[in-house]
Coordinates of N, CA and C in Angstrom, one line a residue:
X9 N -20.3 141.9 -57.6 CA -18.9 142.3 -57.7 C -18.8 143.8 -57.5
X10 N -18.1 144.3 -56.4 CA -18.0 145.7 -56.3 C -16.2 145.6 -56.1
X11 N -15.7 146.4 -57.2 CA -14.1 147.0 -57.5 C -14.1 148.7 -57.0
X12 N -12.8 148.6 -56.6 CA -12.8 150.7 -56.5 C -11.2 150.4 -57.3
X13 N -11.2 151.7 -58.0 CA -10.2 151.8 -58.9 C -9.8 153.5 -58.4
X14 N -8.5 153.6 -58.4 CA -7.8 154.7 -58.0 C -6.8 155.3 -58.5
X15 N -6.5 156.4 -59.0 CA -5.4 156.9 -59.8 C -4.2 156.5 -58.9
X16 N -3.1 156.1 -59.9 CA -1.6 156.0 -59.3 C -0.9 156.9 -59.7
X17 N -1.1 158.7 -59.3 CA -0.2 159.5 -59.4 C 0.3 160.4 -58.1
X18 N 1.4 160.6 -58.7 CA 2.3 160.5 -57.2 C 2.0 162.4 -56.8
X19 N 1.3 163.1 -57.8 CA 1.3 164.4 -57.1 C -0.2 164.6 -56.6
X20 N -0.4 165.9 -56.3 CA -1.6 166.5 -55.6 C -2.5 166.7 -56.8
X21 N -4.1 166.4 -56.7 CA -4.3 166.8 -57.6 C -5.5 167.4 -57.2
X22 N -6.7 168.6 -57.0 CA -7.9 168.6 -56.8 C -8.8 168.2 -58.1
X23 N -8.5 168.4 -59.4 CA -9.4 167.9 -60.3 C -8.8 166.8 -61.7
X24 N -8.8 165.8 -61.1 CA -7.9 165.1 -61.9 C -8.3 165.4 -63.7
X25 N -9.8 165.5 -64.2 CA -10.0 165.6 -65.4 C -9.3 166.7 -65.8
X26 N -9.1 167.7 -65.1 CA -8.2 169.1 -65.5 C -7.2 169.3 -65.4
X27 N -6.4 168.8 -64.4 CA -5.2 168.7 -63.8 C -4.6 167.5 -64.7
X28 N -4.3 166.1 -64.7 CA -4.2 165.2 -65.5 C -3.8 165.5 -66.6
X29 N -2.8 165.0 -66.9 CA -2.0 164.5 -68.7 C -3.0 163.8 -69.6
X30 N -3.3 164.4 -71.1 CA -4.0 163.2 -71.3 C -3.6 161.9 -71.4
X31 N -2.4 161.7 -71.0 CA -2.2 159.9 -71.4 C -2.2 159.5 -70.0
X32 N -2.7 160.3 -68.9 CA -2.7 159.4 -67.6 C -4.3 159.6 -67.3
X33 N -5.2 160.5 -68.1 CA -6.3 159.8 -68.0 C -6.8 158.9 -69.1
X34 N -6.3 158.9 -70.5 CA -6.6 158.0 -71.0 C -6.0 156.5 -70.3
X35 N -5.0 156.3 -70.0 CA -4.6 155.5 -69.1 C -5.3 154.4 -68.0
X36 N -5.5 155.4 -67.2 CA -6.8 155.0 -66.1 C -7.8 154.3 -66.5
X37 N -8.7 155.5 -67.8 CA -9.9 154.3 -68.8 C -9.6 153.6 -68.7
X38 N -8.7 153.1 -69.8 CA -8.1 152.1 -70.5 C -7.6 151.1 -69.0
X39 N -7.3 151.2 -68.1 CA -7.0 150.1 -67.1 C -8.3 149.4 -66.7
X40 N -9.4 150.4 -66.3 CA -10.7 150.4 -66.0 C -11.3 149.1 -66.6
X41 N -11.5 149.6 -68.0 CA -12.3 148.8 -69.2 C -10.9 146.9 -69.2
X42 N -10.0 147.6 -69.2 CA -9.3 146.2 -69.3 C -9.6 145.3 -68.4
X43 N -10.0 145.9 -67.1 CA -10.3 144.9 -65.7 C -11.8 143.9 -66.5
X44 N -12.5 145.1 -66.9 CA -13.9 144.6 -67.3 C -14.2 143.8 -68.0
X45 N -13.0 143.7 -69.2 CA -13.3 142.6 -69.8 C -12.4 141.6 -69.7
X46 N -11.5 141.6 -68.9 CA -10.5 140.5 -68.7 C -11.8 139.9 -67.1
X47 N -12.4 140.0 -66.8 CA -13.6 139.6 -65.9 C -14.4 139.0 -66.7
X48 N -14.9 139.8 -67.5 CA -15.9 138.8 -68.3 C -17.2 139.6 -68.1
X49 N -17.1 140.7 -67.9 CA -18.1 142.0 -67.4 C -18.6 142.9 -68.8
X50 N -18.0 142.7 -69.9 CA -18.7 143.5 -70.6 C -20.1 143.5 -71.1
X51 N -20.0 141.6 -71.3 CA -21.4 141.6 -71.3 C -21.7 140.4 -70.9
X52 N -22.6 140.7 -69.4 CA -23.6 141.5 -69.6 C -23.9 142.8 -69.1
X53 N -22.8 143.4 -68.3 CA -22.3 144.6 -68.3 C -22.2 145.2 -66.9
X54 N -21.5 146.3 -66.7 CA -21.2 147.0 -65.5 C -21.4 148.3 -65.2
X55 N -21.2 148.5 -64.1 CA -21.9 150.3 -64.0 C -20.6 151.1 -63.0
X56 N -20.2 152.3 -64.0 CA -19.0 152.6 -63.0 C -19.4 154.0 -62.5
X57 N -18.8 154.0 -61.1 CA -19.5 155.2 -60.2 C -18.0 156.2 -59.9
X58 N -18.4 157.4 -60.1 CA -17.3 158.4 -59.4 C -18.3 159.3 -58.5
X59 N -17.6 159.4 -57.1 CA -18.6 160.4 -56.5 C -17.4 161.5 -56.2
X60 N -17.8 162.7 -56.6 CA -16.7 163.9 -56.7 C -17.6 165.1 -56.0
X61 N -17.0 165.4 -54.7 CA -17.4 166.7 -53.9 C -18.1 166.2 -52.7
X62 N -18.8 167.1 -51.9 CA -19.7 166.9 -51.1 C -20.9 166.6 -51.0
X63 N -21.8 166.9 -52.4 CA -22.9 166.6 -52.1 C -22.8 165.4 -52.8
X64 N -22.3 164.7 -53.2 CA -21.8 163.5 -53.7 C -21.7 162.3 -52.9
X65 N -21.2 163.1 -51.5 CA -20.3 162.0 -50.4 C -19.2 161.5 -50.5
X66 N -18.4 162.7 -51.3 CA -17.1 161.6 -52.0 C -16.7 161.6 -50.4
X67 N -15.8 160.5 -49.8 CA -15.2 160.4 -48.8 C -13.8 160.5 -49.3
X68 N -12.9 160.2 -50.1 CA -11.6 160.1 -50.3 C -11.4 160.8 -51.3
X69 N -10.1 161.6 -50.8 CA -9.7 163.1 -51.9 C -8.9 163.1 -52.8
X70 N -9.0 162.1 -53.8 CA -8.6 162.0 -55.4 C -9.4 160.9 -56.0
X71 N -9.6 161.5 -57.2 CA -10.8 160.1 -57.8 C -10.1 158.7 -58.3
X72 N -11.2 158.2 -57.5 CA -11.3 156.9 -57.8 C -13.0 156.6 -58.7
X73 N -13.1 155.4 -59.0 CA -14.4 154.9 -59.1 C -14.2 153.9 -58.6
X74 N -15.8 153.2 -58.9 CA -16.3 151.9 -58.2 C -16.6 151.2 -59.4
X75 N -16.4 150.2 -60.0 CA -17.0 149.4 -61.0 C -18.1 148.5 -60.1
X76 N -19.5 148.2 -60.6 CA -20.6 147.6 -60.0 C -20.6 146.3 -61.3
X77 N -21.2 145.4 -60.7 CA -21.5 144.1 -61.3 C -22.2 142.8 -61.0
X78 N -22.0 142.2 -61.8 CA -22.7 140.7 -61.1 C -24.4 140.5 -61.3
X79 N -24.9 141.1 -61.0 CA -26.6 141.4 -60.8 C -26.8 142.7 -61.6
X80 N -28.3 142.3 -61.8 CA -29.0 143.8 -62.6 C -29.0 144.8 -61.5
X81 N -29.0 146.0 -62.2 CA -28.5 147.2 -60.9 C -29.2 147.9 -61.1
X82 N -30.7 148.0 -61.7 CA -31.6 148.5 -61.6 C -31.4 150.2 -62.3
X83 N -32.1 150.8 -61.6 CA -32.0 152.8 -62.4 C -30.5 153.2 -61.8
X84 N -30.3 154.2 -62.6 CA -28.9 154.9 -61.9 C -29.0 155.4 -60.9
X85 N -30.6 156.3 -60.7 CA -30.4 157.1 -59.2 C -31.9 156.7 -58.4
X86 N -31.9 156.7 -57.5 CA -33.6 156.8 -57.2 C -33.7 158.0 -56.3
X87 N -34.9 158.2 -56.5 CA -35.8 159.8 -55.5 C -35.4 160.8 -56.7

C-alpha cells in the first residue's frame, strides 16, 4: 500500500512546520494516523515519508507525505 497525503490549505506556504497553525498541523497528524488505523495499519505497522528540499528530491512544493505499508520495509535508508 503506498498513500501520499497533502495539506488542504488554501495559502502559500514554504515551510509548513513554521508557517502552519498549530491546529492545522496537529490536524494533518491526526488525519494521517486516522487513515492508519481505520486501514488496519497500525499493527503491523507503517512507515511515513516526507521528502522536503532538493537533496531530498522533493518534487512537489508543499508537504505532503507518503504512508508505506503492506510488506516489511526493511532499513529506513540504504548507502
Amino acid at each position: 500500500i503506498i498513500l501520499d497525503f497533502c495539506t488542504n490549505i488554501s495559502r502559500e506556504m514554504d515551510d509548513f512546520s513554521e508557517e502552519a497553525r498549530e491546529a492545522e498541523i496537529a490536524g494533518f497528524v491526526r488525519a494521517v494516523g486516522k487513515v492508519g488505523r481505520d486501514l488496519g495499519l497500525v499493527e503491523p505497522g507503517y512507515r511515513l515519508l516526507a521528502n522536503i528540499g532538493s537533496d531530498a528530491h522533493q518534487e512537489v512544493g508543499h508537504l505532503h507525505v507518503h504512508l508505506f505499508a503492506g510488506k516489511k520495509l526493511g532499513p529506513m535508508l540504504a548507502g
